[in-house]
PDB file of C-alpha atoms in Angstrom:
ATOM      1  CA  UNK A  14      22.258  85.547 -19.650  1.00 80.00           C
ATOM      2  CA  UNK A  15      23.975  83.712 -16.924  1.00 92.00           C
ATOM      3  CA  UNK A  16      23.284  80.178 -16.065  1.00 96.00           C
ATOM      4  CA  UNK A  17      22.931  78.541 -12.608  1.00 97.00           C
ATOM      5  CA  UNK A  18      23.114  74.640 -12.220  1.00 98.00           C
ATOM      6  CA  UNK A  19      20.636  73.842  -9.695  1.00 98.00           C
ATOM      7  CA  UNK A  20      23.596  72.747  -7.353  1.00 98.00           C
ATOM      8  CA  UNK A  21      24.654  76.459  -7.744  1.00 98.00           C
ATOM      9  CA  UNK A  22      20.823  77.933  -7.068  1.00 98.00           C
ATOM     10  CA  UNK A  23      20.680  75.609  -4.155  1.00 98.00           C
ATOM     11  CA  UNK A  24      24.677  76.278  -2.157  1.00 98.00           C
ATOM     12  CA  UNK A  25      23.791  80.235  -2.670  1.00 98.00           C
ATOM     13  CA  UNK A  26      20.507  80.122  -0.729  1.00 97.00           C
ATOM     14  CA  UNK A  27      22.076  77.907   1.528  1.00 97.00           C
ATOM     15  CA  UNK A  28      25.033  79.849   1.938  1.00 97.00           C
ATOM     16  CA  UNK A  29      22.497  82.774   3.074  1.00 97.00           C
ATOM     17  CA  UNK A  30      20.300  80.957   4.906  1.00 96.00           C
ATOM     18  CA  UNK A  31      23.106  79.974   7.181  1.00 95.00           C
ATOM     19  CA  UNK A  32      25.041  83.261   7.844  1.00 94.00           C
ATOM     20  CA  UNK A  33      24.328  85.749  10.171  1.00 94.00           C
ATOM     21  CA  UNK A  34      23.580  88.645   7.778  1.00 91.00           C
ATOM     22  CA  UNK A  35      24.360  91.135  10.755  1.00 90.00           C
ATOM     23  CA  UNK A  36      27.865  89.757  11.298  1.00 95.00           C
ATOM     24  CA  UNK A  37      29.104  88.715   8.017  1.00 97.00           C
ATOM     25  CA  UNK A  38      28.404  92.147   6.075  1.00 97.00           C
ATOM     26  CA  UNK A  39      30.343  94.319   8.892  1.00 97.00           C
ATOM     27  CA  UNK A  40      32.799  91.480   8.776  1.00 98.00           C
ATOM     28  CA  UNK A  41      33.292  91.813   5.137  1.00 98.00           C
ATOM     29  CA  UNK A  42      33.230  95.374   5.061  1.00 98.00           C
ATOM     30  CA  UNK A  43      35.443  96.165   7.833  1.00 97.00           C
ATOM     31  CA  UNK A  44      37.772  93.337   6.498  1.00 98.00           C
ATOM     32  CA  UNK A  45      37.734  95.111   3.221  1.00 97.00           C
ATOM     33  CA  UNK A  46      39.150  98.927   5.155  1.00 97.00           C
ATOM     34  CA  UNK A  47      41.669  97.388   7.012  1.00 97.00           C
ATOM     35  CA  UNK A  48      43.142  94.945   4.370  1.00 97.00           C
ATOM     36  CA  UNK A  49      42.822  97.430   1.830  1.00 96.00           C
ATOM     37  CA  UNK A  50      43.274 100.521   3.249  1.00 95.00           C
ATOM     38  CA  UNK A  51      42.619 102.511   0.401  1.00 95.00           C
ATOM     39  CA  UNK A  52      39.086 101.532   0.311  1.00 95.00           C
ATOM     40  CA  UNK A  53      38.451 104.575   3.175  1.00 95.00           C
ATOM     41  CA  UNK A  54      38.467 106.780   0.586  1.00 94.00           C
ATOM     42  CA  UNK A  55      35.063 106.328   0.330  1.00 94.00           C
ATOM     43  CA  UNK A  56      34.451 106.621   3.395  1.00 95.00           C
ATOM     44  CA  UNK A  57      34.779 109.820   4.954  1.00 93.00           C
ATOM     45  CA  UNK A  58      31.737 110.823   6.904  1.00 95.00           C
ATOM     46  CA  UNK A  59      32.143 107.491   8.600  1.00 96.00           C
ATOM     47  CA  UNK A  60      34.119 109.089  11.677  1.00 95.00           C
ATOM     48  CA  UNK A  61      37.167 106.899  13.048  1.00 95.00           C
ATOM     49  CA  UNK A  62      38.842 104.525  10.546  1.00 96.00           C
ATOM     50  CA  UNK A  63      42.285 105.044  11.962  1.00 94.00           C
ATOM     51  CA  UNK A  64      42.957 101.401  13.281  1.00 95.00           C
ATOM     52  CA  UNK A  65      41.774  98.262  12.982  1.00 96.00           C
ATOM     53  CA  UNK A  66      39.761  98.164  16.412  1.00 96.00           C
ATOM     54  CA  UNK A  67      38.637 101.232  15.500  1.00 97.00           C
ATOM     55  CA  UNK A  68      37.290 100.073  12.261  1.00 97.00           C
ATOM     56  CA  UNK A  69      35.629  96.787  13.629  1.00 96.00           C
ATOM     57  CA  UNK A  70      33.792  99.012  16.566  1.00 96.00           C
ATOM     58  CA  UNK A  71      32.982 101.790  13.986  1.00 97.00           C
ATOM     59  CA  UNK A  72      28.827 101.345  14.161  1.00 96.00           C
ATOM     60  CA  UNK A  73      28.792 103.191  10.833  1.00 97.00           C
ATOM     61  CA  UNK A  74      30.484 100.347   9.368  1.00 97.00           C
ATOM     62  CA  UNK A  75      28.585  97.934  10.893  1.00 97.00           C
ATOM     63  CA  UNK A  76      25.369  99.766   9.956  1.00 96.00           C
ATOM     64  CA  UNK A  77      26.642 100.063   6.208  1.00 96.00           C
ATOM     65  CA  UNK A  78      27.526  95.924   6.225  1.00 97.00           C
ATOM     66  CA  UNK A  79      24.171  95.336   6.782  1.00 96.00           C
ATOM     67  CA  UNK A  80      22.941  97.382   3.726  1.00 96.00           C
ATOM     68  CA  UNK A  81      25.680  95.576   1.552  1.00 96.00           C
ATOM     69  CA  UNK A  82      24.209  92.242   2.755  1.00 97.00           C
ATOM     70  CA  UNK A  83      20.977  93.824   1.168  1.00 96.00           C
ATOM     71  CA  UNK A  84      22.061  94.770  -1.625  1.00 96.00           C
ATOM     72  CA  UNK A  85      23.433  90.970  -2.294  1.00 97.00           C
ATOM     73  CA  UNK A  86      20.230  89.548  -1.167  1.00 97.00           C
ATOM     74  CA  UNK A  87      18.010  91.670  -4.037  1.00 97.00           C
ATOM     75  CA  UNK A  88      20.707  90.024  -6.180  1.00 97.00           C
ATOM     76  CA  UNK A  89      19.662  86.422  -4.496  1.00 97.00           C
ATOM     77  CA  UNK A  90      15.767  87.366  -5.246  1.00 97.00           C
ATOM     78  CA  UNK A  91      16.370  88.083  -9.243  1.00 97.00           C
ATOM     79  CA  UNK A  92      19.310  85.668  -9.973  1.00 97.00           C
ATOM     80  CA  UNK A  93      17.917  85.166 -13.287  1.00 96.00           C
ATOM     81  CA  UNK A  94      18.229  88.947 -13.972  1.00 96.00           C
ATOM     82  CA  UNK A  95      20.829  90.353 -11.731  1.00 97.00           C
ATOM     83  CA  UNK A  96      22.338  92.844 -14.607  1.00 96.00           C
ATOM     84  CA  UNK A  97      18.394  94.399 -14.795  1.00 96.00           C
ATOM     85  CA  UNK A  98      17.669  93.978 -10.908  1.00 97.00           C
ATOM     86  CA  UNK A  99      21.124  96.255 -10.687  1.00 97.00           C
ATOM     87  CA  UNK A 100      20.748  98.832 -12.992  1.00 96.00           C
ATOM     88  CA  UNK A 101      19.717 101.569 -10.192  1.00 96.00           C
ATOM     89  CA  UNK A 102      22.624 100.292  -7.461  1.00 96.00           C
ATOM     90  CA  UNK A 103      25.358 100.719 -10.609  1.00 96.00           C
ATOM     91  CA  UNK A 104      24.187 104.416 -11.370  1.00 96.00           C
ATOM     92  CA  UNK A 105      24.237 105.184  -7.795  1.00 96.00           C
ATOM     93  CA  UNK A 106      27.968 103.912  -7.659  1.00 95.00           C
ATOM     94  CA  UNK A 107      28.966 105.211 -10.722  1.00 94.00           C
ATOM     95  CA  UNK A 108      27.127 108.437 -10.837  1.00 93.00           C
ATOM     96  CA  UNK A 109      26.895 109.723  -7.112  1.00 93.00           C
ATOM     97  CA  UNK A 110      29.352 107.526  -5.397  1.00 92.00           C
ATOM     98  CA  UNK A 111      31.984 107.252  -8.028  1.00 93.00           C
ATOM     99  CA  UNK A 112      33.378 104.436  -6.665  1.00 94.00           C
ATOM    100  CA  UNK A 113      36.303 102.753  -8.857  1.00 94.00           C
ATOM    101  CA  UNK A 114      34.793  99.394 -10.046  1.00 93.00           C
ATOM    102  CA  UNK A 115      38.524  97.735  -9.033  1.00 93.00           C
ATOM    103  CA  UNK A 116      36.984  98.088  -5.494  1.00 95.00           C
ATOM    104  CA  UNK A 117      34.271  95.864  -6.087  1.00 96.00           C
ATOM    105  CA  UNK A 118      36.194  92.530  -5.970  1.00 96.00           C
ATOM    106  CA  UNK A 119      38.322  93.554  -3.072  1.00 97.00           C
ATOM    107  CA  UNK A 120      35.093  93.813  -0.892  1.00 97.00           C
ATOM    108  CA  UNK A 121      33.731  90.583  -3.464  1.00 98.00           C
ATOM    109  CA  UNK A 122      37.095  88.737  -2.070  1.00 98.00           C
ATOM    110  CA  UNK A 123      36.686  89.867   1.716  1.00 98.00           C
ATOM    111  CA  UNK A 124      33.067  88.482   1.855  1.00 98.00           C
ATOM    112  CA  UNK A 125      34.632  85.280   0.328  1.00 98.00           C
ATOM    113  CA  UNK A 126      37.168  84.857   3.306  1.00 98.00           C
ATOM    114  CA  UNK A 127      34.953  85.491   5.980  1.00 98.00           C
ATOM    115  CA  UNK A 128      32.179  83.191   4.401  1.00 98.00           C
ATOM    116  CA  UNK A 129      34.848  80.607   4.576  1.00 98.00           C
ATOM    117  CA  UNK A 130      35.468  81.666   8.446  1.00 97.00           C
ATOM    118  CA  UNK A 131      32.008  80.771   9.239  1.00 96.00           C
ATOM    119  CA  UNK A 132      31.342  78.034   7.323  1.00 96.00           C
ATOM    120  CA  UNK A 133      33.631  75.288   8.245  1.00 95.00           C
ATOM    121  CA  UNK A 134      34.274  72.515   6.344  1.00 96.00           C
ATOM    122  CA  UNK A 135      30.769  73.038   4.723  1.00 97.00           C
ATOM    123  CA  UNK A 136      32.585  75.513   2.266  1.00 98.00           C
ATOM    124  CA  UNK A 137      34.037  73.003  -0.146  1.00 97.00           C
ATOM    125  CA  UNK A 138      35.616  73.994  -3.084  1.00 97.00           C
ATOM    126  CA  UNK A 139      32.609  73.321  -5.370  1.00 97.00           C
ATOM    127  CA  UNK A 140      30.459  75.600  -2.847  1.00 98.00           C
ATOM    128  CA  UNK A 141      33.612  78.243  -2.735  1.00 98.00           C
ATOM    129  CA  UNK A 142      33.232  78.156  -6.899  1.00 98.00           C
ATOM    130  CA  UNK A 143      29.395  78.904  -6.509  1.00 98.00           C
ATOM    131  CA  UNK A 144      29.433  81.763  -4.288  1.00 98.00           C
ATOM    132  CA  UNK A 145      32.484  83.563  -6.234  1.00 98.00           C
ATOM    133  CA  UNK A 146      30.307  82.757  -9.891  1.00 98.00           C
ATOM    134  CA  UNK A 147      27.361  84.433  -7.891  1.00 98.00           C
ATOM    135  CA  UNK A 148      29.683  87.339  -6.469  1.00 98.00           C
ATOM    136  CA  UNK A 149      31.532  87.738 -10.407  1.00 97.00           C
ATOM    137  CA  UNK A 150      27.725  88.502 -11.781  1.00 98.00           C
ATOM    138  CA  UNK A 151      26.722  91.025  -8.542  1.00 98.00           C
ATOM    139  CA  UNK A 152      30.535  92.562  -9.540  1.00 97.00           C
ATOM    140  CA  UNK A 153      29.877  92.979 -13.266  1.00 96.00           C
ATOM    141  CA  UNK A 154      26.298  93.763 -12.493  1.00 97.00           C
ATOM    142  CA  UNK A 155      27.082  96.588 -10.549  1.00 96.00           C
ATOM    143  CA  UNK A 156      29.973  98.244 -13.232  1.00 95.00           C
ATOM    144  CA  UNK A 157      27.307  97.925 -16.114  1.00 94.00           C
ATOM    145  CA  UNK A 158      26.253 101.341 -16.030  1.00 93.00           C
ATOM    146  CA  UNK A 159      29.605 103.083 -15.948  1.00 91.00           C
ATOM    147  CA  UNK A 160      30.705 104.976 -18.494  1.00 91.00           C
TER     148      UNK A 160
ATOM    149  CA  UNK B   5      53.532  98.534  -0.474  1.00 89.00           C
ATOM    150  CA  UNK B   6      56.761  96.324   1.223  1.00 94.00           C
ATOM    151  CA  UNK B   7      56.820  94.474   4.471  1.00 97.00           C
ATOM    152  CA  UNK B   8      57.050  96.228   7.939  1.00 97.00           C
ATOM    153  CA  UNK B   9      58.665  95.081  10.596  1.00 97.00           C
ATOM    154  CA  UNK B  10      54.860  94.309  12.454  1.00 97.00           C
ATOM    155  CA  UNK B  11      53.810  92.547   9.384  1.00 97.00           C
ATOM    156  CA  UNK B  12      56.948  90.430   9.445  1.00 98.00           C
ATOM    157  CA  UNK B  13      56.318  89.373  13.137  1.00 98.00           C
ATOM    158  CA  UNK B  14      52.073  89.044  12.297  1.00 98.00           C
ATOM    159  CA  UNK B  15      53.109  86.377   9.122  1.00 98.00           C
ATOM    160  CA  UNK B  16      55.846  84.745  11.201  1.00 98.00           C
ATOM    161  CA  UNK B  17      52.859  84.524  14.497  1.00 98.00           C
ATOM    162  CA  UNK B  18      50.449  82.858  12.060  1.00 98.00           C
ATOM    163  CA  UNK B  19      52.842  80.770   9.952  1.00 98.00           C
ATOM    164  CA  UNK B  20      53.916  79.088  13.311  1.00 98.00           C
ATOM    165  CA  UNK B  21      49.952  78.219  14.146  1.00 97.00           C
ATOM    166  CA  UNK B  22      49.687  77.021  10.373  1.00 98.00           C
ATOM    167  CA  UNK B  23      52.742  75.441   9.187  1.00 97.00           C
ATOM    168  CA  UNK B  24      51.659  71.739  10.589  1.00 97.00           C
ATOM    169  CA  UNK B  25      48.755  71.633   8.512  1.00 97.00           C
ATOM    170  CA  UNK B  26      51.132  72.751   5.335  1.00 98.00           C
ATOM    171  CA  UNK B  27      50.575  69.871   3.262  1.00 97.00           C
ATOM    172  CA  UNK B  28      46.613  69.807   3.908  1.00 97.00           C
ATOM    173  CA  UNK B  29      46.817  73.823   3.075  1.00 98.00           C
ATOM    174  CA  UNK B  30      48.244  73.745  -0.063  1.00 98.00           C
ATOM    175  CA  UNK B  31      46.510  71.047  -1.425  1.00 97.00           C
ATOM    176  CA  UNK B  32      43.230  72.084  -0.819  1.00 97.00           C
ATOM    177  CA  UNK B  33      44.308  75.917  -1.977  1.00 98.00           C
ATOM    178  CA  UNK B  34      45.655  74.164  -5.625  1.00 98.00           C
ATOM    179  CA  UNK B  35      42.398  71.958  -5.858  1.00 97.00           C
ATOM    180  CA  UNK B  36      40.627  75.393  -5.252  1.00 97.00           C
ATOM    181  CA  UNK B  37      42.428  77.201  -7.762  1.00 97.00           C
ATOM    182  CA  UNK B  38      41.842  74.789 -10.306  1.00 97.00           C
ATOM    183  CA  UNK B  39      38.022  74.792  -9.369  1.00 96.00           C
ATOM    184  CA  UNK B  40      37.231  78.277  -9.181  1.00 97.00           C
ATOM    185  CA  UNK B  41      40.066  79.400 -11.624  1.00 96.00           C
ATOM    186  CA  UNK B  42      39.715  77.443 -14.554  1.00 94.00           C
ATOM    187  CA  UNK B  43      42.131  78.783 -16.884  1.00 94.00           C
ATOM    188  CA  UNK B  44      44.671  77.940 -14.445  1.00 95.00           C
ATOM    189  CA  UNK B  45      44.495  74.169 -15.286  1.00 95.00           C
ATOM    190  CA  UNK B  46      46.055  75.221 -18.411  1.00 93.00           C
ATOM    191  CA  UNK B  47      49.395  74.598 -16.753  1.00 93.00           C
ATOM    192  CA  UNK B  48      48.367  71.052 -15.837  1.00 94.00           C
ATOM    193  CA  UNK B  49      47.450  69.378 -18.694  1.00 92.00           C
ATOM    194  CA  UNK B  50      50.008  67.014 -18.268  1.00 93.00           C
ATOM    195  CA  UNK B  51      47.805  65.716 -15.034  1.00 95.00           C
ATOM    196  CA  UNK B  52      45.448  62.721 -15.338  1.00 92.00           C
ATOM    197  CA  UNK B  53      43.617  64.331 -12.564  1.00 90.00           C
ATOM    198  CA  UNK B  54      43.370  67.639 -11.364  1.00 90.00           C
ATOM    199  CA  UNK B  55      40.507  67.140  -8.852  1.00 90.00           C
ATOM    200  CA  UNK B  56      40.511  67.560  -4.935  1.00 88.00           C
ATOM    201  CA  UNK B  57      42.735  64.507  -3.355  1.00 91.00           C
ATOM    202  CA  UNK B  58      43.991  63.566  -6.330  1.00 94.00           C
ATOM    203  CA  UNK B  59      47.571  62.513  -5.762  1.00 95.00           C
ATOM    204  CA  UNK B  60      49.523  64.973  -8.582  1.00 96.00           C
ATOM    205  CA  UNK B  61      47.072  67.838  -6.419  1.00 97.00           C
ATOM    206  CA  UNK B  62      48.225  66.822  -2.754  1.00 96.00           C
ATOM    207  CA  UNK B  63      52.176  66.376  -4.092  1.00 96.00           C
ATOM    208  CA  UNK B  64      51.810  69.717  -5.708  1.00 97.00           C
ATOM    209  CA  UNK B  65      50.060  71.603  -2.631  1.00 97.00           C
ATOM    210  CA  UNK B  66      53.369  70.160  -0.482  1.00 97.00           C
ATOM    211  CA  UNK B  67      55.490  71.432  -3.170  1.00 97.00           C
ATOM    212  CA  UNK B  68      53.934  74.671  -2.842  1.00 97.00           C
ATOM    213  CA  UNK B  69      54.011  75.354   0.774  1.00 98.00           C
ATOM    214  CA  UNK B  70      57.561  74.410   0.840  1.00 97.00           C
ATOM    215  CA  UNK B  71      58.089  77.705  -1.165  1.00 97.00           C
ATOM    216  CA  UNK B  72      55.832  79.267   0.920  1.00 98.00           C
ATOM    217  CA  UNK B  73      57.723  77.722   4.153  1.00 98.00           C
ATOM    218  CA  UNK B  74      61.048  78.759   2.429  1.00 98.00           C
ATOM    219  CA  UNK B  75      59.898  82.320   1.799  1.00 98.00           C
ATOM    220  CA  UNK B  76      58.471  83.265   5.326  1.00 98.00           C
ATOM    221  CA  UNK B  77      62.450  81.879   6.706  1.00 98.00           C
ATOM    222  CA  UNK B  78      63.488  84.391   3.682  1.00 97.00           C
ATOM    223  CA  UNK B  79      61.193  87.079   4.646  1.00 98.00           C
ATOM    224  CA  UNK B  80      63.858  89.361   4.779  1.00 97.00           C
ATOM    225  CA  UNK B  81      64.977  89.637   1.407  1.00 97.00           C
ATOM    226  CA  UNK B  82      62.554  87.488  -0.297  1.00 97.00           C
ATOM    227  CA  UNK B  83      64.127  88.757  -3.950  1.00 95.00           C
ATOM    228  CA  UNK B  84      67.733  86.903  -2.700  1.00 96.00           C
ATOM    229  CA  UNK B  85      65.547  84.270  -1.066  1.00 97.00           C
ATOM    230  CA  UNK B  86      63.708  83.183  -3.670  1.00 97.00           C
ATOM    231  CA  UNK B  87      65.495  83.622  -7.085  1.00 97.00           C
ATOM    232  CA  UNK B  88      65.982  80.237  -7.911  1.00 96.00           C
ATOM    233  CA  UNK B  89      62.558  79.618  -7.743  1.00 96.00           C
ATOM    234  CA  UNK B  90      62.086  82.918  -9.859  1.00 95.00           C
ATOM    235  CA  UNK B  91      64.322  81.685 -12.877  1.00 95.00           C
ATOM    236  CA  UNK B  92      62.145  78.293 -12.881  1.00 95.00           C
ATOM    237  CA  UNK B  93      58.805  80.054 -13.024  1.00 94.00           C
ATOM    238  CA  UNK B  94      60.636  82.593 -15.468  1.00 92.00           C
ATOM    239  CA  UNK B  95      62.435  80.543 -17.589  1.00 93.00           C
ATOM    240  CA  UNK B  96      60.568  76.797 -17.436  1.00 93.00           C
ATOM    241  CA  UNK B  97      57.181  77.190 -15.777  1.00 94.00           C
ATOM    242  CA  UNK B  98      56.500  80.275 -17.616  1.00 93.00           C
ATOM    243  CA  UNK B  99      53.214  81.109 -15.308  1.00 94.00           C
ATOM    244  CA  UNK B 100      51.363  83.620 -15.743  1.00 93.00           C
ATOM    245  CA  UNK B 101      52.225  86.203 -12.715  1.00 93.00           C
ATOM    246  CA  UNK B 102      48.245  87.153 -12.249  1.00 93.00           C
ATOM    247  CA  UNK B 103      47.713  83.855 -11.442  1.00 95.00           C
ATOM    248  CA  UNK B 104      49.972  84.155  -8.679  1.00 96.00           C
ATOM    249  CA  UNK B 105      46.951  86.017  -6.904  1.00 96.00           C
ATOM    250  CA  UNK B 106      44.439  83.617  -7.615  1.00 97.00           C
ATOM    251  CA  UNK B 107      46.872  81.172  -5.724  1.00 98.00           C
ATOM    252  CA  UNK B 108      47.243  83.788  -2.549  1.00 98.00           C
ATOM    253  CA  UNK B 109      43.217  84.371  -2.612  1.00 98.00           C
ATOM    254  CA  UNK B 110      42.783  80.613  -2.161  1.00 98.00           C
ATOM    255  CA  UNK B 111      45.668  80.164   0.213  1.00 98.00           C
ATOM    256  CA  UNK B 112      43.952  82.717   2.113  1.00 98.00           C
ATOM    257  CA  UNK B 113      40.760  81.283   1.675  1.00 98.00           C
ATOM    258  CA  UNK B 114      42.028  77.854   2.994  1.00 98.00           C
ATOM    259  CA  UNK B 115      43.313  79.071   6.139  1.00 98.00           C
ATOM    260  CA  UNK B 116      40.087  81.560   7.605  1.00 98.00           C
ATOM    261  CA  UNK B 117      38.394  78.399   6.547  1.00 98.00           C
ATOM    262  CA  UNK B 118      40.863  75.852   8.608  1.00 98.00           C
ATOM    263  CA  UNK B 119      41.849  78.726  11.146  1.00 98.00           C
ATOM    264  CA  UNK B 120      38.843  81.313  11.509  1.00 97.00           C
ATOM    265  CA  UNK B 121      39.926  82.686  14.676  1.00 97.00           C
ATOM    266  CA  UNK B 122      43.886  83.259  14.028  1.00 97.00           C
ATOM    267  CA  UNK B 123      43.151  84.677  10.603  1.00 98.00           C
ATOM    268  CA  UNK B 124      41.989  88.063  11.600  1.00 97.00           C
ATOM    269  CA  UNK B 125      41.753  91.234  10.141  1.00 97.00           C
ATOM    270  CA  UNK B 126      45.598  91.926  10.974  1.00 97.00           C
ATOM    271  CA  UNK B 127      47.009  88.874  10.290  1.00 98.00           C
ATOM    272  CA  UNK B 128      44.760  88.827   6.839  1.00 98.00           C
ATOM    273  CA  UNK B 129      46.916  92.324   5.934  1.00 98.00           C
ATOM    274  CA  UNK B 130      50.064  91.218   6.861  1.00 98.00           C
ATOM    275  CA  UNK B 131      49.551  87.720   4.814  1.00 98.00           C
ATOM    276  CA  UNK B 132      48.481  89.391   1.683  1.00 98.00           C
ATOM    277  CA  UNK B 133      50.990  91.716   1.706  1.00 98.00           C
ATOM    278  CA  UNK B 134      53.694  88.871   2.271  1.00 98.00           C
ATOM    279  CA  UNK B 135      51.671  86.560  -0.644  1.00 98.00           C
ATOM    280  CA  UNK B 136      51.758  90.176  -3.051  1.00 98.00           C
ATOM    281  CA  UNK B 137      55.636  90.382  -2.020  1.00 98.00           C
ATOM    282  CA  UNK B 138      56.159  86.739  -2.530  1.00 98.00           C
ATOM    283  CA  UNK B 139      54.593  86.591  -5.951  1.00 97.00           C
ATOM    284  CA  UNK B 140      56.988  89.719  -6.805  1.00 97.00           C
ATOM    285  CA  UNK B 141      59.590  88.070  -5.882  1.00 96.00           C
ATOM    286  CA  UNK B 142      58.707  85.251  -8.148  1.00 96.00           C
ATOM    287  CA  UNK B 143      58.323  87.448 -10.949  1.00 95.00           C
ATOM    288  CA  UNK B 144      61.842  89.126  -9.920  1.00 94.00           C
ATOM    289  CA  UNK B 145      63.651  87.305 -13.393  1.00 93.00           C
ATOM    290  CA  UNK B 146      60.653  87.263 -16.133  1.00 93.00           C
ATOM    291  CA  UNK B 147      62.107  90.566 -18.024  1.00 93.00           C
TER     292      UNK B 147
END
């Protein structure tokens, strides 16, 4: 069972009341395929990843941010319960996606970094502490089900 | 997964926009570490304080960028560069190496906070690739 402080509760839902959920999650993603380049592998019915322009034009990626952002938002709705709330999404990436679980903090630490872009000096270090906390739980969340 | 040429020149580009705020980077990145990373205040027990703008945080930050400063004018060999600060993290700090990447993270967290628009995708690469190659360098003399 993971406990949230209220100041915790409170700088999540603010964090995601304040981004722009159709920027940050192509952002993050795209971020994630050109920093780690590896991450492609996963990739390949998304068309041209060969550069970075390439990669931050690429509407697949931008249309694939928006369903991470998603994903972290049913995460935001059952805080209390995140491994339960997850159980489907970590089959799927286990099961059908295979996806290494590694992978899952790399994309964890891009949406950190461009949170921080946008945010300004209202991303303190005691709001920076909340938001990884709340990204650790969606990251262990998700690897539950492998096996 | 060593430095190009390109990433040289992206990390040299974006230390130049940076380096004035040194001091303010690397304190806030150390204060951040210790937050967020809490095991890593094992190594500071000797501090009264290890909160944000406490004064052992903001000497320590300096301390740290000067490595940092003194490894981007090293970029070129950073092993050569670098190895006396690799036998004192070897032989008396004794750090951990992982927590060398919980240092870059927040580094890197510091500056798209401080410098959103000059910390883009590219430079973001070539940075963590120079912070990965710094903190090997660092581990050059541990065994």
């Amino acid at each position: 069972m993971v406990k949230w402080s209220d100041f915790e509760r409170a700088t999540i839902q603010d964090i995601f009341s304040k981004i722009d959920k159709d920027v940050v999650g192509q952002a993050a993603l795209s971020r994630c395929l050109i920093v780690y380049p590896w991450t492609q592998r996963y990739f390949g019915s998304f068309g041209n990843l060969y550069n970075a322009a390439a990669i931050t034009s690429n509407p697949k990626v931008a249309a694939h941010g928006k369903v991470v952002i998603g994903g972290l938002e049913k995460a935001l709705q059952n805080m209390d319960n995140i491994k339960q709330a997850y159980t489907d999404l970590s089959v799927l990436h286990s099961e059908k996606l295979q996806v290494d679980p590694d992978n899952f903090k790399l994309l964890a630490d891009c949406l950190t970094i461009v949170v921080a872009s946008n945010l300004g000096i209202s991303f303190t270090p005691e709001v920076q502490a909340a938001f990884q906390k709340f990204l650790d739980v969606v990251v262990a969340a998700l690897r539950k089900q492998y096996y | 997964m060593s430095l190009t040429e390109k990433d040289k020149a992206a990390v040299k580009a974006l230390w130049a926009k940076i380096s004035k705020s040194a001091d303010a980077i690397g304190a806030d990145a150390l204060s951040r570490m210790l937050l967020v990373y809490p095991q890593t205040k094992t190594y500071f027990s000797h501090w009264p304080d290890t909160k944000a703008g406490s004064e052992p945080v903001k000497k320590h930050g300096k301390k740290i960028m000067g490595g940092v400063g003194l490894a981007v004018s090293k970029i070129d060999d950073l092993a050569a560069g670098l190895l006396e600060l690799s036998e004192l993290h070897a032989f008396k700090l004794r750090v951990d190496p992982a927590n060398f990447k919980l240092l870059a993270h927040c580094l890197q967290v510091v500056i798209a906070n401080m410098f959103p628009k000059d910390f883009t995708p590219e430079a973001h690469v070539a940075c963590d690739k120079f912070l990965a190659n710094v903190a090997l360098a660092l581990s050059e003399k541990y065994r």
